[in-house]
Coordinates of C-alpha atoms in Angstrom, one line a residue:
M1 CA -32.1 10.2 132.2
P2 CA -31.9 6.5 131.9
R3 CA -28.5 5.1 131.3
K4 CA -27.8 3.9 127.6
R5 CA -26.3 0.6 126.8
V6 CA -22.7 0.5 125.7
N7 CA -23.6 -2.1 123.1
P8 CA -27.2 -1.6 121.7
L9 CA -27.1 -5.1 120.0
E10 CA -26.4 -6.9 123.3
P11 CA -29.6 -8.0 125.3
A12 CA -30.5 -6.1 128.6
K13 CA -29.0 -7.6 131.6
K14 CA -31.7 -8.4 133.9
R15 CA -31.4 -7.5 137.8
K16 CA -30.1 -10.1 139.9
R17 CA -31.8 -11.1 143.2
S18 CA -29.4 -13.3 144.5
G19 CA -26.5 -10.9 145.6
C20 CA -25.2 -10.6 149.1
D21 CA -27.0 -8.7 151.9
R22 CA -24.1 -5.8 151.9
C23 CA -24.4 -5.1 148.0
R24 CA -28.2 -5.2 148.0
A25 CA -28.4 -2.8 150.9
R26 CA -25.7 -0.6 149.0
K27 CA -27.4 -1.0 145.6
V28 CA -24.5 -2.2 143.8
R29 CA -23.8 -5.2 141.4
C30 CA -22.6 -8.1 143.1
D31 CA -20.6 -10.7 141.5
E32 CA -21.8 -13.3 143.6
Q33 CA -18.4 -14.7 144.1
K34 CA -18.1 -17.4 147.1
P35 CA -17.2 -17.3 150.1
T36 CA -16.8 -13.5 149.5
C37 CA -17.7 -11.4 146.6
G38 CA -15.6 -8.9 144.8
Q39 CA -17.0 -5.8 146.6
C40 CA -17.0 -7.0 150.0
H41 CA -13.5 -8.4 149.6
A42 CA -12.2 -5.0 148.3
K43 CA -13.9 -3.1 151.2
G44 CA -13.1 -5.5 154.0
F45 CA -16.6 -6.3 154.8
D46 CA -18.2 -9.6 155.9
C47 CA -20.2 -11.2 153.0
S48 CA -23.2 -13.1 153.7
T49 CA -26.4 -13.8 151.9
S50 CA -29.9 -14.4 153.5
I51 CA -33.4 -15.0 152.4
K52 CA -36.1 -12.7 153.4
L53 CA -39.7 -14.0 152.8
K54 CA -42.5 -11.4 152.1
W55 CA -46.2 -12.4 151.8
E56 CA -48.6 -10.6 149.5
Q57 CA -51.3 -10.8 152.0
D58 CA -49.4 -8.8 154.5
Y59 CA -48.7 -6.1 152.0
T60 CA -52.2 -5.9 150.6
S61 CA -53.8 -5.6 154.1
A62 CA -51.4 -2.9 154.7
G63 CA -52.4 -1.0 151.7
R64 CA -48.9 -1.3 149.9
A65 CA -47.6 -2.7 146.8
F66 CA -46.1 -6.2 146.9
G67 CA -43.0 -6.2 145.0
R68 CA -43.3 -3.9 141.8
T69 CA -46.7 -4.9 141.0
G70 CA -48.8 -2.0 139.8
L71 CA -45.7 0.4 139.5
W72 CA -44.6 0.4 136.3
S73 CA -44.6 -1.5 132.9
K74 CA -42.8 -1.4 129.6
N75 CA -46.1 -2.2 127.7
A76 CA -48.7 0.7 128.1
A77 CA -51.6 -2.2 128.3
D78 CA -50.0 -4.0 131.1
K79 CA -49.6 -0.7 132.9
S80 CA -53.1 0.4 132.5
S81 CA -54.2 -3.2 133.7
A82 CA -51.8 -3.3 136.6
S83 CA -53.8 -3.4 139.8
S84 CA -53.5 -0.9 142.5
P85 CA -53.0 -2.1 146.0
C86 CA -55.1 0.9 147.4
I87 CA -58.5 0.4 148.6
H88 CA -61.4 2.7 147.7
V89 CA -64.2 3.0 149.9
T90 CA -67.2 5.7 150.0
E91 CA -67.9 8.2 152.6
D92 CA -70.9 6.0 153.6
E93 CA -68.6 3.0 154.5
V94 CA -66.3 5.0 156.6
S95 CA -67.3 5.4 160.6
W96 CA -65.1 7.8 162.5
I97 CA -64.3 6.8 166.0
Q98 CA -64.5 9.4 168.5
I99 CA -61.2 10.3 170.3
P100 CA -61.7 10.2 174.0
L101 CA -60.8 13.1 176.3
I102 CA -57.5 12.2 178.0
S103 CA -56.6 14.2 181.0
S104 CA -53.4 14.6 183.0
Y105 CA -54.8 12.7 185.8
S106 CA -55.6 9.6 183.6
F107 CA -52.0 8.4 183.1
I108 CA -50.9 5.5 185.1
N109 CA -47.2 4.2 184.8
A110 CA -46.0 0.8 185.4
T111 CA -42.1 -0.3 185.3
V112 CA -40.5 -3.5 184.7
G113 CA -39.5 -3.1 188.5
N114 CA -43.0 -3.3 189.5
V115 CA -43.7 -6.5 187.4
E116 CA -40.8 -8.1 189.3
Q117 CA -42.1 -7.3 192.7
L118 CA -45.2 -9.3 191.9
T119 CA -43.5 -12.5 191.0
T120 CA -43.4 -13.5 194.5
L121 CA -46.0 -12.9 197.5
E122 CA -42.6 -12.2 199.8
N123 CA -41.3 -9.8 197.7
L124 CA -44.5 -8.0 197.6
A125 CA -45.0 -8.0 201.4
L126 CA -41.4 -6.6 201.5
E127 CA -41.5 -3.9 199.2
A128 CA -44.9 -2.9 198.7
T129 CA -45.0 -0.3 201.7
P130 CA -41.6 1.4 201.0
A131 CA -42.5 1.8 197.2
L132 CA -45.6 3.4 198.1
D133 CA -44.2 6.0 200.9
V134 CA -44.4 9.4 199.5
I135 CA -41.0 11.3 200.0
R136 CA -41.1 14.9 200.4
T137 CA -38.9 16.8 198.2
N138 CA -37.6 18.9 201.2
D139 CA -37.4 16.2 203.8
R140 CA -35.4 13.4 202.1
D141 CA -32.7 13.3 204.9
D142 CA -35.5 13.3 207.6
T143 CA -34.8 9.4 208.6
S144 CA -35.4 9.6 212.4
S145 CA -38.2 12.1 212.9
T146 CA -40.8 9.5 213.2
A147 CA -39.1 8.1 216.2
S148 CA -38.5 11.5 217.5
L149 CA -41.9 12.7 217.2
S150 CA -40.8 15.6 214.7
P151 CA -41.3 15.8 211.2
W152 CA -40.2 19.1 211.2
L153 CA -36.8 19.6 213.1
S154 CA -34.4 18.0 210.3
A155 CA -36.2 19.6 207.4
R156 CA -34.0 21.6 204.8
Q157 CA -36.1 24.4 203.7
P158 CA -35.5 27.9 202.3
V159 CA -37.5 30.7 204.1
F160 CA -40.1 32.2 202.0
L161 CA -42.2 35.5 202.9
P162 CA -45.7 35.1 202.0
R163 CA -47.0 37.5 199.4
Q164 CA -49.5 39.9 201.3
H165 CA -51.4 40.6 198.3
S166 CA -52.8 37.1 197.9
I167 CA -54.1 36.5 201.4
P168 CA -57.6 37.6 202.2
S169 CA -58.3 40.2 205.0
A170 CA -58.9 39.0 208.4
L171 CA -62.5 38.6 209.7
P172 CA -63.6 41.5 212.2
M173 CA -64.8 39.0 214.6
L174 CA -61.4 37.3 215.2
P175 CA -59.5 38.5 218.1
D176 CA -56.4 40.6 217.9
L177 CA -53.4 38.1 217.2
P178 CA -49.6 39.1 217.2
S179 CA -49.3 39.8 213.5
P180 CA -51.6 40.1 210.5
M181 CA -50.2 37.1 209.2
H182 CA -51.7 35.1 212.0
S183 CA -55.0 36.8 211.8
N184 CA -55.1 35.9 208.0
L185 CA -54.2 32.3 208.9
L186 CA -56.9 32.0 211.4
S187 CA -59.4 33.6 208.9
Y188 CA -58.5 30.9 206.5
Y189 CA -58.9 28.2 208.9
L190 CA -62.6 29.3 209.4
E191 CA -63.5 30.0 206.2
K192 CA -61.6 27.3 204.1
I193 CA -60.6 24.3 206.4
C194 CA -63.8 24.1 208.7
P195 CA -66.2 23.6 206.0
L196 CA -64.1 20.7 204.4
T197 CA -64.7 18.7 207.5
V198 CA -68.4 18.2 207.4
P199 CA -70.4 16.8 204.1
S200 CA -73.3 19.5 204.6
S201 CA -73.1 23.3 205.3
V202 CA -76.5 22.9 207.5
N203 CA -74.4 21.5 210.2
K204 CA -71.3 23.4 211.5
S205 CA -68.2 21.7 211.9
P206 CA -66.7 20.9 215.6
F207 CA -63.6 22.2 214.3
A208 CA -65.3 26.0 214.3
N209 CA -67.7 25.4 217.1
L210 CA -65.6 23.9 219.5
I211 CA -61.9 23.8 218.6
L212 CA -61.8 27.4 217.5
P213 CA -63.4 28.9 220.8
F214 CA -61.2 26.7 222.7
S215 CA -58.2 27.8 221.1
M216 CA -58.8 31.5 222.0
S217 CA -59.1 30.6 225.8
S218 CA -56.7 28.1 226.3
S219 CA -52.7 27.9 225.9
P220 CA -51.0 29.7 223.1
A221 CA -50.0 26.1 221.9
V222 CA -53.4 24.9 220.8
L223 CA -53.7 28.3 218.7
D224 CA -50.5 28.1 217.2
A225 CA -51.4 24.4 216.3
L226 CA -54.5 25.8 214.4
L227 CA -52.4 28.1 212.6
A228 CA -49.9 25.7 211.6
L229 CA -52.7 23.7 210.2
A230 CA -54.0 26.5 208.3
A231 CA -50.4 27.1 206.9
C232 CA -50.0 23.5 206.1
H233 CA -53.3 23.3 204.3
R234 CA -52.5 26.7 202.2
S235 CA -48.9 25.6 201.2
K236 CA -50.4 22.9 199.0
K237 CA -51.3 25.7 196.3
D238 CA -48.8 28.4 197.6
I239 CA -45.5 27.4 198.7
A240 CA -44.7 30.6 200.3
F241 CA -46.6 29.5 203.5
R242 CA -44.2 26.1 203.8
S243 CA -41.8 28.0 205.8
T244 CA -44.6 29.5 208.3
S245 CA -46.0 26.0 208.6
L246 CA -42.7 24.5 209.6
R247 CA -41.8 27.1 212.0
L248 CA -45.4 27.2 213.8
G249 CA -45.7 23.3 214.0
D250 CA -42.1 23.1 215.2
N251 CA -43.1 25.4 218.2
V252 CA -46.2 23.5 219.1
L253 CA -44.3 20.1 218.8
R254 CA -41.4 21.6 221.2
T255 CA -44.0 22.9 223.6
L256 CA -46.0 19.6 223.7
R257 CA -42.8 17.5 224.3
G258 CA -41.3 19.9 226.9
R259 CA -44.6 19.2 229.0
L260 CA -44.5 15.5 228.3
S261 CA -41.1 15.4 229.9
T262 CA -41.1 18.1 232.5
E263 CA -44.8 18.2 234.1
N264 CA -46.7 15.7 236.0
P265 CA -48.0 12.9 233.5
L266 CA -51.5 12.9 235.0
K267 CA -52.0 16.7 234.9
V268 CA -51.0 16.8 231.3
A269 CA -53.2 13.8 230.3
M270 CA -56.0 15.5 232.4
D271 CA -55.6 18.8 230.4
P272 CA -58.0 18.8 227.3
G273 CA -55.4 20.9 225.5
T274 CA -52.9 18.0 225.5
L275 CA -55.5 16.1 223.3
V276 CA -56.4 19.0 221.0
I277 CA -52.8 19.5 220.1
M278 CA -52.3 16.0 219.2
M279 CA -55.6 15.9 217.1
I280 CA -54.5 18.9 215.2
L281 CA -50.9 17.6 214.6
C282 CA -52.4 14.2 213.6
Q283 CA -54.6 16.4 211.2
Y284 CA -51.4 18.4 209.9
E285 CA -49.8 15.0 209.0
I286 CA -52.5 13.7 207.1
I287 CA -52.9 16.9 205.1
N288 CA -49.2 17.1 204.6
E289 CA -49.1 13.5 203.2
C290 CA -46.6 12.0 205.8
D291 CA -48.0 8.6 205.5
K292 CA -47.0 7.1 208.9
R293 CA -46.1 9.9 211.0
W294 CA -50.0 10.5 211.9
V295 CA -50.0 7.1 213.5
V296 CA -47.5 8.5 216.1
H297 CA -50.1 10.8 217.3
L298 CA -52.8 8.3 217.3
K299 CA -50.9 5.9 219.6
G300 CA -49.9 8.8 221.7
A301 CA -53.4 9.9 222.2
R302 CA -54.4 6.5 223.0
D303 CA -52.1 6.2 225.7
L304 CA -53.1 9.8 227.1
I305 CA -56.9 8.4 227.0
R306 CA -56.1 5.3 228.9
V307 CA -54.2 7.5 231.5
R308 CA -57.3 10.0 231.8
R309 CA -59.7 7.3 232.0
H310 CA -57.9 5.4 234.6
A311 CA -57.6 8.3 236.7
Q312 CA -61.2 9.0 236.6
L313 CA -62.2 5.5 237.8
N314 CA -59.7 5.7 240.6
L315 CA -61.3 9.4 241.5
M316 CA -64.9 8.0 241.1
A317 CA -65.6 11.0 238.7
G318 CA -67.3 8.9 236.2
P319 CA -66.5 9.2 232.5
S320 CA -65.9 12.8 231.3
S321 CA -68.9 14.9 230.0
N322 CA -66.6 17.6 228.3
E323 CA -68.0 17.7 224.7
L324 CA -64.6 18.8 223.3
V325 CA -62.9 15.8 225.0
E326 CA -65.5 13.4 223.5
F327 CA -64.8 14.8 220.2
T328 CA -61.3 14.4 220.1
E329 CA -61.7 10.7 221.5
K330 CA -64.3 10.2 218.9
Y331 CA -61.8 11.9 216.3
F332 CA -58.7 9.3 217.2
A333 CA -61.3 6.3 217.3
F334 CA -62.8 6.9 214.0
Q335 CA -59.5 7.3 212.4
D336 CA -58.2 4.1 213.7
V337 CA -61.5 1.9 212.6
I338 CA -61.2 3.5 208.9
G339 CA -57.8 2.8 208.7
R340 CA -58.1 -0.5 209.9
T341 CA -60.6 -1.7 207.4
A342 CA -57.9 -1.3 204.6
C343 CA -54.9 -3.1 206.4
G344 CA -56.7 -5.3 209.0
E345 CA -54.1 -4.4 211.5
E346 CA -54.6 -4.8 215.3
P347 CA -56.9 -2.0 216.7
I348 CA -55.4 1.0 218.4
F349 CA -58.9 2.0 220.1
G350 CA -61.2 -0.5 221.1
S351 CA -64.9 -1.1 220.0
D352 CA -66.0 0.5 223.1
F353 CA -65.9 4.1 221.9
W354 CA -69.2 3.2 219.6
T355 CA -72.6 2.1 220.5
S356 CA -74.4 -0.4 218.2
Q357 CA -77.8 1.5 219.0
G358 CA -76.6 4.8 217.8
E359 CA -78.6 5.5 214.2
D360 CA -78.4 9.4 214.6
T361 CA -76.2 10.6 211.8
D362 CA -73.3 12.4 213.1
A363 CA -72.5 15.6 210.9
W364 CA -68.6 15.2 211.2
L365 CA -68.7 11.2 211.0
G366 CA -71.1 11.6 207.9
C367 CA -72.7 8.6 209.2
S368 CA -74.0 7.1 212.2
A369 CA -72.4 5.7 215.5
G370 CA -74.1 2.4 214.8
L371 CA -72.6 1.9 211.3
V372 CA -69.1 2.6 212.6
S373 CA -69.8 -0.1 215.5
I374 CA -70.6 -2.5 212.6
L375 CA -67.4 -1.7 211.0
C376 CA -65.2 -2.3 214.1
E377 CA -66.8 -6.0 214.1
I378 CA -66.3 -6.6 210.6
T379 CA -62.7 -5.6 210.8
E380 CA -62.1 -7.7 214.0
L381 CA -63.8 -10.7 212.2
S382 CA -61.6 -10.0 209.1
R383 CA -58.6 -10.0 211.3
Q384 CA -59.7 -13.5 212.8
H385 CA -59.9 -14.7 209.2
R386 CA -56.5 -13.2 208.3
S387 CA -54.6 -15.0 211.1
Q388 CA -56.6 -18.3 210.6
P389 CA -58.2 -18.8 207.1
G390 CA -59.8 -21.8 208.1
V391 CA -62.1 -20.1 210.6
C392 CA -64.4 -19.0 207.6
L393 CA -65.8 -22.7 207.4
L394 CA -66.9 -22.5 211.3
P395 CA -70.9 -22.2 211.7
E396 CA -69.9 -19.4 214.4
F397 CA -68.2 -17.3 212.1
Q398 CA -70.5 -17.6 209.0
F399 CA -73.2 -16.8 211.8
Q400 CA -71.4 -13.7 212.8
A401 CA -71.0 -12.6 209.2
A402 CA -74.6 -12.9 208.2
S403 CA -75.8 -11.3 211.3
L404 CA -73.5 -8.2 210.4
E405 CA -74.9 -8.2 207.0
R406 CA -78.6 -8.3 208.1
R407 CA -77.8 -5.2 210.6
L408 CA -76.1 -3.4 207.8
C409 CA -79.1 -4.0 205.4
S410 CA -81.7 -3.0 208.2
L411 CA -79.8 0.1 209.2
R412 CA -81.8 3.4 209.2
Q413 CA -79.5 6.5 209.8
R414 CA -81.6 9.3 210.9
V415 CA -81.0 12.7 209.9
F416 CA -82.5 15.4 212.2
D417 CA -82.9 18.1 209.4
E418 CA -85.0 16.3 206.8
D419 CA -84.0 18.8 204.0
D420 CA -80.3 18.0 204.6
N421 CA -80.2 15.8 201.5
L422 CA -76.3 15.9 201.2
L423 CA -76.0 14.5 204.8
Q424 CA -78.5 11.7 204.0
L425 CA -76.5 10.7 200.8
S426 CA -73.1 10.8 202.6
A427 CA -74.6 8.3 205.4
E428 CA -76.2 5.9 202.5
L429 CA -72.6 6.1 200.5
K430 CA -70.8 5.0 203.7
R431 CA -73.4 2.3 204.5
L432 CA -73.0 0.9 200.8
A433 CA -69.1 0.7 201.1
A434 CA -69.5 -0.8 204.4
E435 CA -71.7 -3.5 202.6
L436 CA -69.2 -3.9 199.8
Y437 CA -66.2 -4.1 202.2
L438 CA -68.3 -6.9 204.3
H439 CA -68.7 -9.1 201.2
C440 CA -65.3 -9.0 200.2
A441 CA -63.3 -9.2 203.5
L442 CA -65.8 -12.0 204.9
N443 CA -67.5 -13.6 202.3
G444 CA -64.7 -13.8 199.7
A445 CA -66.5 -11.7 197.1
T446 CA -64.4 -10.8 193.9
P447 CA -64.8 -7.9 191.3
A448 CA -66.4 -9.9 188.8
M449 CA -69.0 -10.9 190.8
P450 CA -72.5 -8.9 189.9
L451 CA -73.0 -8.1 193.5
V452 CA -69.6 -6.2 193.5
V453 CA -70.3 -4.6 190.3
G454 CA -73.7 -3.4 191.4
H455 CA -72.3 -2.1 194.8
V456 CA -69.4 -0.3 192.9
Q457 CA -71.8 1.2 190.5
Q458 CA -74.1 2.5 193.0
I459 CA -71.1 4.0 195.3
L460 CA -69.6 5.8 192.1
R461 CA -73.2 7.4 191.4
L462 CA -73.2 8.9 195.1
V463 CA -69.7 9.9 194.8
S464 CA -70.4 12.0 191.5
V465 CA -73.7 13.5 193.2
L466 CA -71.4 14.6 196.1
L467 CA -69.0 15.9 194.0
E468 CA -71.2 17.7 191.7
H469 CA -72.6 19.6 195.1
G470 CA -69.0 20.4 196.2
V471 CA -69.0 17.8 199.0
L472 CA -65.4 16.6 199.9
A473 CA -65.7 15.5 203.5
G474 CA -66.0 11.7 203.8
L475 CA -65.4 10.7 200.1
S476 CA -61.8 9.0 200.5
W477 CA -62.9 5.8 202.1
P478 CA -66.0 4.8 200.1
L479 CA -64.1 5.9 196.7
F480 CA -61.1 3.6 198.0
V481 CA -63.4 0.6 198.5
A482 CA -64.9 0.8 195.3
A483 CA -61.7 1.4 193.4
V484 CA -59.9 -1.6 194.7
E485 CA -62.9 -4.0 193.7
L486 CA -62.9 -2.9 189.9
D487 CA -62.5 -5.9 187.5
P488 CA -59.3 -5.3 185.9
M489 CA -60.6 -7.1 182.5
E490 CA -63.8 -5.2 182.1
D491 CA -64.0 -1.5 182.7
F492 CA -67.8 -1.0 182.8
E493 CA -69.8 2.0 182.2
W494 CA -71.4 3.3 185.7
A495 CA -73.3 6.1 184.0
E496 CA -74.8 7.0 180.6
K497 CA -72.7 9.6 179.2
Q498 CA -75.4 11.9 178.1
D499 CA -76.6 12.1 182.0
L500 CA -73.0 13.4 182.9
P501 CA -71.2 16.8 182.5
D502 CA -68.7 16.7 179.5
E503 CA -65.8 16.6 181.8
V504 CA -66.9 13.6 184.1
P505 CA -65.8 10.3 182.6
N506 CA -68.5 7.4 182.3
Y507 CA -66.4 4.7 183.0
A508 CA -65.4 3.2 186.1
R509 CA -61.4 3.6 186.2
P510 CA -61.3 7.0 184.7
F511 CA -64.0 8.1 187.1
V512 CA -62.0 7.2 190.0
L513 CA -59.0 9.0 188.6
Y514 CA -61.2 12.1 188.0
A515 CA -62.4 12.0 191.4
L516 CA -59.2 11.6 193.0
D517 CA -57.8 14.6 191.1
S518 CA -61.1 16.8 192.1
L519 CA -60.2 16.0 195.8
G520 CA -56.6 17.0 195.3
R521 CA -57.3 20.0 193.2
S522 CA -59.9 21.3 196.0
N523 CA -57.5 20.6 198.8
A524 CA -59.6 17.9 200.4
I525 CA -58.5 16.9 204.1
A526 CA -57.2 13.7 203.1
N527 CA -54.0 11.9 201.9
I528 CA -54.9 11.7 198.1
V529 CA -51.5 10.9 196.9
K530 CA -51.1 7.8 199.3
T531 CA -54.5 6.7 198.4
R532 CA -54.1 7.1 194.6
S533 CA -50.7 5.0 194.9
V534 CA -52.5 2.1 196.6
I535 CA -55.2 1.8 194.1
E536 CA -52.8 1.8 191.3
R537 CA -50.7 -0.9 192.8
V538 CA -53.9 -3.1 193.3
W539 CA -55.1 -2.7 189.8
L540 CA -51.4 -3.6 188.6
N541 CA -51.4 -6.6 191.1
R542 CA -54.8 -7.9 189.6
S543 CA -53.8 -7.4 186.1
Y544 CA -50.4 -9.2 186.7
D545 CA -52.3 -12.1 188.0
D546 CA -55.0 -12.1 185.4
F547 CA -52.2 -12.4 182.7
S548 CA -49.7 -14.4 184.5
S549 CA -49.7 -18.4 184.1
T550 CA -48.3 -18.9 187.5
Q551 CA -49.6 -17.8 191.0
A552 CA -47.8 -16.0 193.5
E553 CA -45.6 -18.0 195.7
G554 CA -46.4 -18.5 199.2
L555 CA -49.8 -17.3 198.9
D556 CA -52.1 -19.0 201.6
K557 CA -55.0 -21.0 200.1
G558 CA -57.5 -19.6 202.5
Q559 CA -56.9 -15.8 201.5
N560 CA -59.6 -14.0 200.3
D561 CA -59.6 -11.3 197.7
W562 CA -59.3 -8.3 200.1
E563 CA -56.6 -10.0 201.9
R564 CA -54.6 -11.0 198.8
Y565 CA -54.6 -7.7 197.1
I566 CA -55.6 -4.7 199.3
A567 CA -54.3 -5.6 203.0
P568 CA -50.6 -5.9 202.2
L569 CA -50.6 -2.5 200.8
C570 CA -52.3 -0.2 203.3
G571 CA -50.3 0.1 206.3
G572 CA -50.5 3.7 207.7
L573 CA -53.1 4.6 205.1
S574 CA -55.5 7.3 206.3
L575 CA -58.8 7.0 204.6
A576 CA -61.4 9.0 207.4

């Protein structure tokens, strides 16, 4: 009930609005004594008075009453005529915004530390690589494994026994192995891993028709390497196979290191099994997402191949015609080419592994040898520009860049089976990515240019088609090239929403994250974690530069877009 005045004849006391801040917050009467009112003096509080300005427009726009307007009045007439701050609209005037689908893979986090690293180019170059390293939870104390060629010896991992009920039965055509576990792993290699290495089921994977038969007839170390690869791939979804992968891989690595240290180096180099083991170990590291360790096997294979070729020249034997050796050499050379497109580092394998006249599409490469040869030349020309930015103004450089562009535009990649549409799409996807890479690395193209936007749109469409048909091989590099050249200020629609399944985003950035998540969930043979980390970092760098009023310190004036944003982050990145 309302309080009654002691003396009804006295006029009502009006509420004062000039009291101190403490009394107003406590809602008690302030005697307004200065410098300290009675209430604050009695309680021992600091007494202060401030003025807070309030604007009626701010309250009205927020749908709130300004002061006591419209709340109450002693006069009924005034109360009925008081205006309400609420705004009433009809259903026809309301338009509801559709809530977008948010998935777990769509979240990109950036911290204050990320922004601080972008303030100078010097900090970026020093801190970008370790910031992107993927540290395995069980290998945090493994600091010397790269130098010792052993990523497994210092791992601390509890032993798990694989669950027998979750392992498919072994294929009847496989030979007897020491244990059912080995037979099941070999079945997994043949049924699950080999199909992931080619973009089309029409063509058999060389990992099935070359590597598998050789492992049956060669040393046990080659077969153990295949089993370790299968266990490593399977451990991505079932950690119970992690201990098996470590144990088998350690045995293979011990055997390889023992041969290299005790046997005749020429004999080891001439043995095809040595290259096969190093290739499988390289693939193991890529699947295991050990960022730079796969490069150790790549460099070791280069040295063995050099010894092998030098011995053949001395013996006047001519080049090797062994199909297995040719494939292992092609595997290492292709890994080197695709990896260097991103980082622009010195080549490990030369361009002599590729012929510019090869227009036949290779089922494992997903493109022709001619396209890979053009990529080699683009990368070498880009490396010259990176070391000497002013070289791009020379007529000779411009002529070479224009010549490579003409060769790419006129390149026709033949597919023997005309019905093999997936292989044709894969070859065209890589050709478009090569064109985009050329424009950015040699011609200074930027994400805002219509030429770049058009190429990105075509690449994303082909990636979407191949993903829809279950193709996982060879998508990492084209997807990476398109993703790092997205304009941070405008995320365009690459397709109409009604033309896509509900779960497929039609905007560029969400689709890139969706595609990477699809590759990761399907256990594609690629380093998806590192690839996404680099893409996110490139997006962050571009956004920072767009909103920053100052340019990065120490940035060379002649750097193009690719050299500024992508190359410094891509050391040791596998994209093949």
